[in-house]
mmCIF file of C-alpha atoms and ligand atoms in Angstrom:
data_model
loop_
_atom_site.group_PDB
_atom_site.id
_atom_site.type_symbol
_atom_site.label_atom_id
_atom_site.label_comp_id
_atom_site.label_asym_id
_atom_site.label_seq_id
_atom_site.Cartn_x
_atom_site.Cartn_y
_atom_site.Cartn_z
ATOM 1 C CA MET A 244 -43.262 13.633 -0.357
ATOM 2 C CA SER A 245 -45.043 12.500 2.912
ATOM 3 C CA LYS A 246 -44.156 13.215 6.160
ATOM 4 C CA GLU A 247 -45.254 10.638 7.614
ATOM 5 C CA ARG A 248 -42.778 7.929 6.038
ATOM 6 C CA LEU A 249 -39.477 7.710 7.685
ATOM 7 C CA ILE A 250 -36.753 5.557 6.271
ATOM 8 C CA TYR A 251 -33.702 4.830 8.346
ATOM 9 C CA LEU A 252 -30.468 4.176 6.169
ATOM 10 C CA ASP A 253 -27.705 5.423 8.393
ATOM 11 C CA ASN A 254 -26.962 2.472 10.397
ATOM 12 C CA ASN A 255 -23.520 2.777 10.274
ATOM 13 C CA ALA A 256 -23.828 5.873 12.338
ATOM 14 C CA THR A 257 -25.973 3.964 14.751
ATOM 15 C CA THR A 258 -28.241 0.553 14.568
ATOM 16 C CA PRO A 259 -32.116 0.696 16.108
ATOM 17 C CA THR A 260 -31.567 -1.258 18.944
ATOM 18 C CA ASP A 261 -33.332 -4.667 18.293
ATOM 19 C CA PRO A 262 -36.405 -5.254 20.398
ATOM 20 C CA ARG A 263 -35.266 -8.497 21.569
ATOM 21 C CA VAL A 264 -32.253 -7.067 22.910
ATOM 22 C CA VAL A 265 -34.277 -4.626 24.978
ATOM 23 C CA GLU A 266 -36.244 -7.004 26.124
ATOM 24 C CA THR A 267 -33.386 -9.092 27.379
ATOM 25 C CA MET A 268 -31.943 -6.031 29.250
ATOM 26 C CA LEU A 269 -34.917 -5.090 31.180
ATOM 27 C CA PRO A 270 -34.886 -7.137 34.018
ATOM 28 C CA PHE A 271 -31.354 -5.740 34.914
ATOM 29 C CA PHE A 272 -32.668 -1.894 35.443
ATOM 30 C CA HIS A 273 -34.740 -2.858 38.166
ATOM 31 C CA GLU A 274 -35.417 -6.542 39.212
ATOM 32 C CA ILE A 275 -31.578 -7.449 39.141
ATOM 33 C CA PRO A 276 -30.509 -4.082 40.273
ATOM 34 C CA GLY A 277 -26.890 -5.730 41.831
ATOM 35 C CA ASN A 278 -23.195 -4.343 41.128
ATOM 36 C CA ALA A 279 -21.766 -6.991 39.399
ATOM 37 C CA ALA A 280 -18.443 -6.554 41.567
ATOM 38 C CA SER A 281 -20.822 -7.339 45.101
ATOM 39 C CA ARG A 282 -19.592 -10.555 45.585
ATOM 40 C CA ASN A 283 -21.196 -11.387 49.003
ATOM 41 C CA HIS A 284 -25.401 -11.272 47.978
ATOM 42 C CA PRO A 285 -27.607 -12.879 45.663
ATOM 43 C CA PHE A 286 -28.243 -9.516 43.780
ATOM 44 C CA GLY A 287 -24.271 -9.166 42.847
ATOM 45 C CA TRP A 288 -24.195 -12.765 41.815
ATOM 46 C CA SER A 289 -27.066 -12.268 39.397
ATOM 47 C CA ALA A 290 -25.631 -9.464 37.883
ATOM 48 C CA ALA A 291 -22.020 -10.904 37.720
ATOM 49 C CA GLU A 292 -24.196 -13.861 36.156
ATOM 50 C CA GLY A 293 -25.711 -11.746 33.614
ATOM 51 C CA VAL A 294 -22.150 -10.315 32.720
ATOM 52 C CA ASP A 295 -20.592 -13.701 32.500
ATOM 53 C CA TYR A 296 -23.240 -14.960 30.088
ATOM 54 C CA ALA A 297 -23.075 -11.774 28.074
ATOM 55 C CA ARG A 298 -19.242 -12.175 28.130
ATOM 56 C CA ASP A 299 -19.490 -15.900 26.757
ATOM 57 C CA GLN A 300 -22.273 -14.886 23.996
ATOM 58 C CA ILE A 301 -19.840 -11.904 22.634
ATOM 59 C CA ALA A 302 -16.365 -14.337 23.000
ATOM 60 C CA ASP A 303 -18.281 -16.890 21.123
ATOM 61 C CA LEU A 304 -19.229 -14.407 18.306
ATOM 62 C CA ILE A 305 -15.640 -13.411 17.415
ATOM 63 C CA GLN A 306 -14.416 -16.946 18.652
ATOM 64 C CA VAL A 307 -12.264 -15.735 21.447
ATOM 65 C CA ASP A 308 -11.619 -17.059 25.210
ATOM 66 C CA ASN A 309 -14.229 -15.007 27.418
ATOM 67 C CA LYS A 310 -11.248 -13.743 29.706
ATOM 68 C CA GLU A 311 -10.067 -11.950 26.645
ATOM 69 C CA ILE A 312 -13.140 -9.540 26.351
ATOM 70 C CA ILE A 313 -12.317 -6.057 28.171
ATOM 71 C CA PHE A 314 -15.747 -4.152 28.741
ATOM 72 C CA THR A 315 -15.571 -0.549 27.783
ATOM 73 C CA SER A 316 -18.023 2.477 27.059
ATOM 74 C CA GLY A 317 -17.854 2.327 23.451
ATOM 75 C CA ALA A 318 -15.262 1.388 20.378
ATOM 76 C CA THR A 319 -13.719 5.131 20.995
ATOM 77 C CA GLU A 320 -12.875 4.070 24.654
ATOM 78 C CA SER A 321 -11.845 0.663 23.412
ATOM 79 C CA ASN A 322 -9.222 2.302 20.555
ATOM 80 C CA ASN A 323 -8.076 4.679 23.042
ATOM 81 C CA LEU A 324 -7.503 2.106 25.793
ATOM 82 C CA ALA A 325 -5.671 -0.217 23.022
ATOM 83 C CA ILE A 326 -3.513 2.384 21.433
ATOM 84 C CA LYS A 327 -2.488 4.536 24.404
ATOM 85 C CA GLY A 328 -2.475 1.510 26.700
ATOM 86 C CA VAL A 329 0.381 -0.432 24.064
ATOM 87 C CA PHE A 330 2.027 2.859 23.746
ATOM 88 C CA GLU A 331 2.952 2.838 27.733
ATOM 89 C CA MET A 332 3.087 -0.407 28.085
ATOM 90 C CA TYR A 333 5.612 -1.201 25.298
ATOM 91 C CA GLY A 334 7.503 1.939 25.670
ATOM 92 C CA ARG A 335 10.807 0.484 26.276
ATOM 93 C CA LYS A 336 10.750 -1.375 22.707
ATOM 94 C CA GLY A 337 9.867 1.436 20.433
ATOM 95 C CA ASN A 338 7.505 4.887 19.942
ATOM 96 C CA HIS A 339 6.691 3.929 16.487
ATOM 97 C CA ILE A 340 2.958 3.438 15.407
ATOM 98 C CA ILE A 341 1.606 2.686 11.925
ATOM 99 C CA THR A 342 -1.977 3.340 10.737
ATOM 100 C CA VAL A 343 -4.203 4.504 8.038
ATOM 101 C CA THR A 344 -5.296 8.069 6.827
ATOM 102 C CA THR A 345 -8.690 6.280 6.292
ATOM 103 C CA GLU A 346 -9.547 5.584 10.077
ATOM 104 C CA HIS A 347 -11.855 6.460 12.243
ATOM 105 C CA LYS A 348 -11.148 9.888 14.394
ATOM 106 C CA ALA A 349 -10.904 7.774 17.325
ATOM 107 C CA VAL A 350 -7.939 5.986 15.973
ATOM 108 C CA LEU A 351 -6.553 8.883 14.230
ATOM 109 C CA ASP A 352 -7.056 11.464 17.152
ATOM 110 C CA THR A 353 -5.446 8.815 19.838
ATOM 111 C CA CYS A 354 -2.380 8.804 17.432
ATOM 112 C CA GLN A 355 -2.063 12.583 17.406
ATOM 113 C CA ASN A 356 -2.549 12.778 21.172
ATOM 114 C CA LEU A 357 0.765 10.419 21.511
ATOM 115 C CA GLU A 358 2.424 12.300 18.917
ATOM 116 C CA ARG A 359 2.375 15.247 20.956
ATOM 117 C CA ARG A 360 3.702 12.759 23.936
ATOM 118 C CA GLY A 361 6.564 11.542 21.820
ATOM 119 C CA ALA A 362 5.447 8.685 19.332
ATOM 120 C CA GLU A 363 6.066 8.439 16.125
ATOM 121 C CA VAL A 364 3.328 7.779 13.685
ATOM 122 C CA THR A 365 3.204 6.688 9.982
ATOM 123 C CA TYR A 366 -0.050 7.225 8.124
ATOM 124 C CA LEU A 367 -0.095 4.871 5.559
ATOM 125 C CA ASN A 368 -2.332 5.743 2.186
ATOM 126 C CA VAL A 369 -5.134 4.068 0.628
ATOM 127 C CA ASN A 370 -5.339 3.736 -3.184
ATOM 128 C CA GLU A 371 -8.223 4.797 -5.239
ATOM 129 C CA HIS A 372 -10.412 1.979 -3.915
ATOM 130 C CA GLY A 373 -9.619 2.852 -0.428
ATOM 131 C CA LEU A 374 -7.156 -0.328 -0.032
ATOM 132 C CA ILE A 375 -3.691 0.226 1.884
ATOM 133 C CA ASN A 376 -0.487 -1.545 -0.442
ATOM 134 C CA LEU A 377 0.772 -4.167 1.632
ATOM 135 C CA GLU A 378 4.442 -3.366 0.613
ATOM 136 C CA GLU A 379 4.441 -0.030 1.995
ATOM 137 C CA LEU A 380 3.109 -1.605 4.934
ATOM 138 C CA GLU A 381 5.912 -3.809 5.201
ATOM 139 C CA ALA A 382 8.739 -1.336 4.452
ATOM 140 C CA ALA A 383 7.506 1.300 7.042
ATOM 141 C CA ILE A 384 7.797 -1.393 9.830
ATOM 142 C CA THR A 385 11.132 -0.678 11.864
ATOM 143 C CA ASP A 386 12.746 -1.894 14.946
ATOM 144 C CA LYS A 387 11.018 0.545 16.849
ATOM 145 C CA THR A 388 7.484 -0.670 15.949
ATOM 146 C CA ILE A 389 5.091 -1.461 18.437
ATOM 147 C CA LEU A 390 1.544 -1.237 17.165
ATOM 148 C CA VAL A 391 -0.010 -1.409 13.600
ATOM 149 C CA SER A 392 -3.733 -0.400 13.810
ATOM 150 C CA VAL A 393 -5.968 -1.133 10.957
ATOM 151 C CA MET A 394 -9.596 -0.860 10.900
ATOM 152 C CA TRP A 395 -11.491 -3.867 9.595
ATOM 153 C CA ALA A 396 -14.087 -2.206 7.252
ATOM 154 C CA ASN A 397 -14.473 1.559 6.956
ATOM 155 C CA ASN A 398 -17.514 3.385 8.418
ATOM 156 C CA GLU A 399 -17.674 5.644 5.452
ATOM 157 C CA THR A 400 -17.427 3.169 2.337
ATOM 158 C CA GLY A 401 -17.762 -0.127 3.915
ATOM 159 C CA VAL A 402 -13.978 -1.071 2.197
ATOM 160 C CA ILE A 403 -12.382 -4.131 3.830
ATOM 161 C CA GLN A 404 -8.780 -4.295 4.109
ATOM 162 C CA PRO A 405 -6.601 -7.368 3.360
ATOM 163 C CA MET A 406 -6.689 -8.273 7.073
ATOM 164 C CA LYS A 407 -5.411 -11.775 6.978
ATOM 165 C CA GLU A 408 -1.918 -10.426 4.856
ATOM 166 C CA ILE A 409 -1.692 -7.443 7.139
ATOM 167 C CA GLY A 410 -1.886 -10.157 9.990
ATOM 168 C CA GLU A 411 1.018 -12.099 8.370
ATOM 169 C CA ILE A 412 2.814 -8.987 7.901
ATOM 170 C CA CYS A 413 2.721 -7.957 11.728
ATOM 171 C CA ASN A 414 2.867 -11.325 13.175
ATOM 172 C CA LYS A 415 6.251 -12.133 10.662
ATOM 173 C CA HIS A 416 8.168 -8.868 12.110
ATOM 174 C CA GLY A 417 6.647 -9.476 15.717
ATOM 175 C CA VAL A 418 4.337 -6.287 15.688
ATOM 176 C CA LEU A 419 1.404 -6.072 17.712
ATOM 177 C CA PHE A 420 -1.768 -5.624 14.962
ATOM 178 C CA MET A 421 -4.766 -4.017 16.357
ATOM 179 C CA SER A 422 -7.977 -3.425 14.535
ATOM 180 C CA ASP A 423 -11.214 -1.243 15.126
ATOM 181 C CA ALA A 424 -13.835 -3.829 13.609
ATOM 182 C CA THR A 425 -16.686 -1.644 15.014
ATOM 183 C CA GLN A 426 -18.410 -1.829 11.515
ATOM 184 C CA ALA A 427 -17.304 -5.696 10.880
ATOM 185 C CA VAL A 428 -18.346 -7.500 13.976
ATOM 186 C CA GLY A 429 -21.832 -8.839 14.164
ATOM 187 C CA LYS A 430 -22.162 -8.234 10.041
ATOM 188 C CA ILE A 431 -19.675 -10.881 9.013
ATOM 189 C CA PRO A 432 -17.942 -13.424 10.476
ATOM 190 C CA VAL A 433 -14.940 -11.837 12.369
ATOM 191 C CA HIS A 434 -12.425 -14.077 13.982
ATOM 192 C CA PRO A 435 -9.606 -12.171 15.319
ATOM 193 C CA LYS A 436 -7.449 -15.253 16.117
ATOM 194 C CA GLU A 437 -7.240 -16.603 13.011
ATOM 195 C CA LEU A 438 -5.655 -13.658 11.615
ATOM 196 C CA GLY A 439 -3.266 -13.132 14.254
ATOM 197 C CA ILE A 440 -4.996 -9.809 15.456
ATOM 198 C CA HIS A 441 -3.828 -8.995 19.104
ATOM 199 C CA LEU A 442 -6.162 -6.423 19.748
ATOM 200 C CA MET A 443 -9.489 -5.553 18.390
ATOM 201 C CA SER A 444 -12.668 -2.960 19.043
ATOM 202 C CA PHE A 445 -15.962 -3.264 18.693
ATOM 203 C CA THR A 446 -19.085 -1.575 19.965
ATOM 204 C CA ALA A 447 -22.850 -2.653 20.854
ATOM 205 C CA HIS A 448 -24.831 -0.180 19.172
ATOM 206 C CA LYS A 449 -23.480 -0.746 15.516
ATOM 207 C CA MET A 450 -24.818 -4.360 16.019
ATOM 208 C CA TYR A 451 -28.450 -3.315 17.353
ATOM 209 C CA GLY A 452 -27.506 -3.417 20.799
ATOM 210 C CA PRO A 453 -27.558 -0.338 23.160
ATOM 211 C CA LYS A 454 -25.211 2.480 22.994
ATOM 212 C CA GLY A 455 -22.658 3.329 25.353
ATOM 213 C CA VAL A 456 -21.070 -0.239 25.701
ATOM 214 C CA GLY A 457 -18.319 -1.833 23.827
ATOM 215 C CA ALA A 458 -15.357 -4.180 24.266
ATOM 216 C CA LEU A 459 -11.736 -4.655 23.523
ATOM 217 C CA PHE A 460 -10.351 -8.111 22.653
ATOM 218 C CA VAL A 461 -6.951 -8.538 24.375
ATOM 219 C CA ASN A 462 -4.962 -11.656 23.228
ATOM 220 C CA ARG A 463 -3.926 -13.344 26.280
ATOM 221 C CA LYS A 464 -1.862 -16.202 25.214
ATOM 222 C CA ASN A 465 0.853 -16.027 22.347
ATOM 223 C CA PRO A 466 1.912 -13.431 22.877
ATOM 224 C CA ARG A 467 0.025 -12.068 25.901
ATOM 225 C CA VAL A 468 -0.698 -8.808 25.522
ATOM 226 C CA LYS A 469 -1.152 -6.149 27.774
ATOM 227 C CA VAL A 470 -2.097 -2.638 28.126
ATOM 228 C CA THR A 471 -1.793 -0.080 30.482
ATOM 229 C CA ALA A 472 -5.088 0.870 32.104
ATOM 230 C CA GLN A 473 -6.410 4.435 30.983
ATOM 231 C CA ILE A 474 -9.303 4.526 33.759
ATOM 232 C CA ASP A 475 -8.049 3.559 37.452
ATOM 233 C CA GLY A 476 -9.927 2.517 40.249
ATOM 234 C CA GLY A 477 -11.347 -0.540 41.841
ATOM 235 C CA GLY A 478 -9.338 -3.056 39.190
ATOM 236 C CA HIS A 479 -12.235 -4.385 37.232
ATOM 237 C CA GLU A 480 -11.788 -6.137 33.897
ATOM 238 C CA ARG A 481 -8.660 -7.793 35.008
ATOM 239 C CA GLY A 482 -7.385 -4.348 35.801
ATOM 240 C CA MET A 483 -7.429 -2.840 32.428
ATOM 241 C CA ARG A 484 -10.479 -0.994 32.569
ATOM 242 C CA SER A 485 -11.792 0.057 36.051
ATOM 243 C CA GLY A 486 -15.553 1.530 36.808
ATOM 244 C CA THR A 487 -18.642 -0.500 37.550
ATOM 245 C CA LEU A 488 -19.703 -2.520 34.546
ATOM 246 C CA ASN A 489 -22.826 -1.461 32.731
ATOM 247 C CA VAL A 490 -25.092 -4.577 33.580
ATOM 248 C CA PRO A 491 -28.221 -3.915 31.365
ATOM 249 C CA GLY A 492 -25.773 -2.690 28.528
ATOM 250 C CA ILE A 493 -23.388 -5.587 28.663
ATOM 251 C CA VAL A 494 -26.565 -8.084 28.950
ATOM 252 C CA GLY A 495 -27.773 -6.299 25.875
ATOM 253 C CA PHE A 496 -24.549 -6.482 23.644
ATOM 254 C CA GLY A 497 -24.524 -10.506 24.692
ATOM 255 C CA LYS A 498 -27.624 -10.861 23.138
ATOM 256 C CA ALA A 499 -26.952 -8.556 20.317
ATOM 257 C CA ALA A 500 -23.930 -10.932 19.856
ATOM 258 C CA GLU A 501 -26.115 -13.729 19.958
ATOM 259 C CA LEU A 502 -28.414 -12.765 17.475
ATOM 260 C CA ALA A 503 -25.798 -11.409 15.262
ATOM 261 C CA LYS A 504 -24.246 -15.095 15.371
ATOM 262 C CA LYS A 505 -27.245 -16.491 14.230
ATOM 263 C CA GLU A 506 -28.681 -14.405 11.640
ATOM 264 C CA MET A 507 -25.569 -12.391 10.080
ATOM 265 C CA ALA A 508 -25.623 -14.685 7.191
ATOM 266 C CA ALA A 509 -29.193 -14.270 6.347
ATOM 267 C CA ASP A 510 -29.155 -10.377 6.871
ATOM 268 C CA ALA A 511 -26.061 -9.798 4.802
ATOM 269 C CA GLU A 512 -27.741 -11.677 1.858
ATOM 270 C CA ARG A 513 -30.840 -9.809 2.232
ATOM 271 C CA LEU A 514 -28.929 -6.374 2.429
ATOM 272 C CA SER A 515 -26.495 -7.073 -0.338
ATOM 273 C CA LYS A 516 -29.461 -7.550 -2.836
ATOM 274 C CA LEU A 517 -31.148 -4.752 -1.580
ATOM 275 C CA ARG A 518 -27.912 -2.493 -1.709
ATOM 276 C CA ASP A 519 -27.260 -3.276 -5.053
ATOM 277 C CA LYS A 520 -30.914 -2.734 -6.168
ATOM 278 C CA LEU A 521 -30.322 0.546 -5.098
ATOM 279 C CA GLU A 522 -26.717 1.104 -6.489
ATOM 280 C CA LYS A 523 -27.964 -0.317 -9.739
ATOM 281 C CA ALA A 524 -31.139 1.943 -9.974
ATOM 282 C CA LEU A 525 -29.098 5.003 -9.269
ATOM 283 C CA CYS A 526 -26.193 4.468 -11.449
ATOM 284 C CA GLU A 527 -28.130 3.242 -14.342
ATOM 285 C CA THR A 528 -30.806 6.207 -14.245
ATOM 286 C CA LEU A 529 -28.536 9.149 -13.289
ATOM 287 C CA GLU A 530 -25.583 10.161 -15.049
ATOM 288 C CA GLU A 531 -22.391 10.783 -13.838
ATOM 289 C CA THR A 532 -22.776 8.877 -10.945
ATOM 290 C CA LYS A 533 -20.074 6.674 -9.187
ATOM 291 C CA VAL A 534 -19.968 3.980 -6.457
ATOM 292 C CA ASN A 535 -16.520 5.068 -3.951
ATOM 293 C CA GLY A 536 -14.342 2.635 -2.843
ATOM 294 C CA THR A 537 -13.882 -0.805 -4.172
ATOM 295 C CA THR A 538 -17.074 -2.753 -4.745
ATOM 296 C CA GLU A 539 -15.193 -6.413 -4.443
ATOM 297 C CA TYR A 540 -14.061 -5.991 -0.820
ATOM 298 C CA ARG A 541 -16.726 -4.495 1.006
ATOM 299 C CA MET A 542 -19.429 -4.728 3.450
ATOM 300 C CA PRO A 543 -22.770 -6.157 2.141
ATOM 301 C CA HIS A 544 -24.998 -3.425 3.506
ATOM 302 C CA VAL A 545 -23.278 0.200 2.458
ATOM 303 C CA THR A 546 -22.788 1.853 -0.618
ATOM 304 C CA ASN A 547 -21.174 5.360 -0.733
ATOM 305 C CA ILE A 548 -22.290 7.366 -4.280
ATOM 306 C CA SER A 549 -21.146 10.314 -6.086
ATOM 307 C CA PHE A 550 -23.819 12.442 -7.891
ATOM 308 C CA LYS A 551 -21.331 14.336 -9.863
ATOM 309 C CA HIS A 552 -22.357 18.215 -9.946
ATOM 310 C CA VAL A 553 -24.461 17.926 -7.026
ATOM 311 C CA GLU A 554 -23.836 19.107 -3.941
ATOM 312 C CA GLY A 555 -24.681 16.318 -1.234
ATOM 313 C CA GLU A 556 -25.968 18.585 1.396
ATOM 314 C CA GLY A 557 -28.196 20.383 -0.673
ATOM 315 C CA LEU A 558 -29.416 16.887 -2.268
ATOM 316 C CA MET A 559 -29.927 15.476 1.196
ATOM 317 C CA MET A 560 -32.263 18.501 2.011
ATOM 318 C CA THR A 561 -34.659 17.482 -0.781
ATOM 319 C CA PHE A 562 -35.683 14.303 1.059
ATOM 320 C CA ASN A 563 -34.351 14.169 4.567
ATOM 321 C CA GLN A 564 -37.677 14.893 5.871
ATOM 322 C CA ASN A 565 -38.200 11.244 5.048
ATOM 323 C CA ILE A 566 -34.913 9.513 4.333
ATOM 324 C CA ALA A 567 -31.702 9.434 7.208
ATOM 325 C CA VAL A 568 -28.648 9.072 5.107
ATOM 326 C CA SER A 569 -25.042 11.121 5.556
ATOM 327 C CA SER A 570 -22.407 12.715 3.610
ATOM 328 C CA GLY A 571 -19.224 11.590 5.830
ATOM 329 C CA SER A 572 -19.208 10.050 9.098
ATOM 330 C CA ALA A 573 -21.926 11.393 11.584
ATOM 331 C CA CYS A 574 -18.891 12.750 13.575
ATOM 332 C CA THR A 575 -17.262 14.701 10.578
ATOM 333 C CA SER A 576 -20.858 15.775 9.311
ATOM 334 C CA ALA A 577 -21.694 17.895 12.403
ATOM 335 C CA SER A 578 -18.487 20.526 11.415
ATOM 336 C CA LEU A 579 -19.229 20.278 7.522
ATOM 337 C CA GLU A 580 -16.060 19.250 6.739
ATOM 338 C CA PRO A 581 -15.565 17.503 3.307
ATOM 339 C CA SER A 582 -15.039 13.538 4.162
ATOM 340 C CA TYR A 583 -11.244 13.032 4.830
ATOM 341 C CA VAL A 584 -11.808 9.478 3.667
ATOM 342 C CA LEU A 585 -13.078 10.384 0.338
ATOM 343 C CA VAL A 586 -10.133 12.755 0.015
ATOM 344 C CA ALA A 587 -7.807 10.159 0.724
ATOM 345 C CA HIS A 588 -8.957 7.821 -1.984
ATOM 346 C CA GLY A 589 -8.032 10.924 -4.103
ATOM 347 C CA LEU A 590 -11.517 12.223 -5.115
ATOM 348 C CA GLY A 591 -11.742 15.986 -6.341
ATOM 349 C CA ASP A 592 -13.680 18.303 -3.960
ATOM 350 C CA ASP A 593 -16.698 18.162 -6.112
ATOM 351 C CA GLU A 594 -16.866 14.494 -6.003
ATOM 352 C CA VAL A 595 -16.647 14.719 -2.171
ATOM 353 C CA HIS A 596 -18.905 17.268 -1.672
ATOM 354 C CA SER A 597 -21.310 15.368 -3.594
ATOM 355 C CA SER A 598 -21.215 12.078 -1.926
ATOM 356 C CA ILE A 599 -23.691 10.274 0.209
ATOM 357 C CA ARG A 600 -23.224 7.060 2.224
ATOM 358 C CA PHE A 601 -26.282 4.408 2.361
ATOM 359 C CA SER A 602 -26.024 2.332 5.079
ATOM 360 C CA LEU A 603 -28.915 -0.180 5.452
ATOM 361 C CA GLY A 604 -29.605 -2.468 8.295
ATOM 362 C CA ARG A 605 -31.577 -5.434 9.830
ATOM 363 C CA PHE A 606 -34.773 -3.434 9.771
ATOM 364 C CA THR A 607 -34.519 -1.964 6.010
ATOM 365 C CA THR A 608 -37.234 -3.521 3.630
ATOM 366 C CA GLU A 609 -37.542 -3.697 0.104
ATOM 367 C CA GLU A 610 -40.251 -0.865 -0.042
ATOM 368 C CA ASP A 611 -37.830 1.470 2.067
ATOM 369 C CA ILE A 612 -35.327 1.281 -1.186
ATOM 370 C CA ASP A 613 -37.934 1.640 -3.588
ATOM 371 C CA PHE A 614 -38.945 4.625 -1.894
ATOM 372 C CA THR A 615 -35.703 5.667 -1.535
ATOM 373 C CA ILE A 616 -34.652 5.655 -5.361
ATOM 374 C CA GLU A 617 -37.178 7.400 -6.568
ATOM 375 C CA ALA A 618 -36.289 10.192 -4.062
ATOM 376 C CA LEU A 619 -32.944 10.434 -4.823
ATOM 377 C CA GLN A 620 -33.877 10.390 -8.910
ATOM 378 C CA LYS A 621 -36.270 13.350 -8.390
ATOM 379 C CA GLY A 622 -33.779 14.841 -6.000
ATOM 380 C CA VAL A 623 -30.732 14.829 -8.206
ATOM 381 C CA ASN A 624 -32.662 15.725 -11.159
ATOM 382 C CA HIS A 625 -34.141 18.720 -9.260
ATOM 383 C CA MET A 626 -31.096 19.962 -8.287
ATOM 384 C CA ARG A 627 -29.366 19.476 -11.517
ATOM 385 C CA ASP A 628 -32.004 21.606 -13.628
ATOM 386 C CA LEU A 629 -31.422 24.523 -11.335
ATOM 387 C CA SER A 630 -27.616 23.898 -11.388
ATOM 388 C CA PRO A 631 -25.810 26.283 -14.016
ATOM 389 C CA ILE A 632 -22.381 24.101 -13.507
ATOM 390 C CA TRP A 633 -24.864 21.092 -14.341
ATOM 391 C CA GLU A 634 -26.203 23.144 -17.772
ATOM 392 C CA MET A 635 -22.449 24.045 -18.881
ATOM 393 C CA PHE A 636 -21.596 20.447 -18.280
ATOM 394 C CA LYS A 637 -24.419 19.318 -20.777
ATOM 395 C CA GLU A 638 -23.276 21.745 -22.931
ATOM 396 C CA GLY A 639 -19.721 20.073 -23.210
ATOM 397 C CA VAL A 640 -17.760 22.920 -21.649
ATOM 398 C CA ASP A 641 -14.727 21.064 -20.165
ATOM 399 C CA LEU A 642 -15.509 22.500 -16.438
ATOM 400 C CA ASN A 643 -11.826 21.774 -15.528
ATOM 401 C CA THR A 644 -10.669 24.587 -17.799
ATOM 402 C CA VAL A 645 -12.990 27.035 -16.286
ATOM 403 C CA GLU A 646 -11.875 29.800 -14.210
ATOM 404 C CA TRP A 647 -14.086 30.192 -11.200
ATOM 405 C CA SER A 648 -14.179 33.856 -9.382
ATOM 406 C CA GLU A 649 -13.697 33.274 -5.809
ATOM 407 C CA HIS A 650 -16.644 35.587 -4.997
HETATM 408 C C1 LIG B 799 -19.007 4.458 15.590
HETATM 409 C C2 LIG B 799 -17.186 3.794 15.381
HETATM 410 C C3 LIG B 799 -16.751 4.194 16.473
HETATM 411 C C4 LIG B 799 -16.916 4.777 17.657
HETATM 412 O O1 LIG B 799 -17.778 4.364 18.369
HETATM 413 P P1 LIG B 799 -18.379 4.292 19.862
HETATM 414 O O2 LIG B 799 -19.112 3.181 20.236
HETATM 415 O O3 LIG B 799 -19.570 5.335 19.442
HETATM 416 O O4 LIG B 799 -17.442 5.309 20.699
HETATM 417 C C5 LIG B 799 -15.382 3.650 16.420
HETATM 418 N N1 LIG B 799 -14.900 3.134 15.087
HETATM 419 C C6 LIG B 799 -15.769 3.197 13.963
HETATM 420 C C7 LIG B 799 -15.296 2.761 12.506
HETATM 421 C C8 LIG B 799 -17.058 3.626 14.400
HETATM 422 O O5 LIG B 799 -17.697 2.907 13.064
#
């Protein structure tokens, strides 16, 4: 395999910044150096203009009022602000939060933190398709429930939860509904107000914007939602998030939102075709290969595939000089822990360890996909040729009856 060819299929970990976004940001580093909070000179006014324009671009993408956008450092911070902020603001009403086992760690770890501070948290399970059960959700709501937090699209599988139905249940019971929509915003139409979503996290670097800047949508009317600030000092962002605004980052985020609004439909159509081509080629030419999560409700650019009896990390080593993919999410793959998301789907250990996520993006080409298909076919066949387990499987040994030695 050639050393020079590099293919990036890890867009759910982060996307390359679009060159048009970079270009828009550049003047805001040196030529327009102001602090957006400096109200008494033109440097500050120009910076504030850049921020205001970006706020409009982002509000326009998700169809909310520009006053409902709170800038943060990213979706991790937005999730923390939303969940901790609601817990502290609505403590008098109750201490119960409902979320899902397949959420991002930025939600799960925040909930765990709150459990140590007296919160009761219900973690809803998902079925083998990765979807929650709406009746279970409704049954879990009590008069102490203050928040339901369900991610829009899963980062590992692309599975999309039934947001409209969840919104109806939350609104029927008068419970705040928050969503980590990081993987959905800019890729598919996301209009939180239409679905009764009250708080929503997202981040620039998953939609071809820069890293280190994100937003939290906070509903301002019917109901007026408030969150307790988690970072104090200066009272920026309507008192909910202090700190000098990242002006170039926000300007880039705005441009990324504008581009997404214009291009998402065409991107989605092109990428879903390439994704389907990849999936079909691998599943048709390689035995014992399976797509994880529903193929009915999912993002257009993602597929998560198990190559049974092949160890995913080893498989990746056969091509990772050339192709970037991921086993599990970027955050958990550092620890080599098996994906808790796929475990929650009910997959066995062997299937979890043999799965790989391919996430395509705006800059993925058909050539990239053709190259990847070939590399995966070679890699999987190579790994299986070396594998005694594969040999036993081919000989018809029922692997579930084999007693494995621990050594
Ligand atoms: C990437 C990601 C995050 C974290 O976003 P940052 O901006 O990197 O903090 C949170 N939730 C989901 C679903 C993500 O994919």
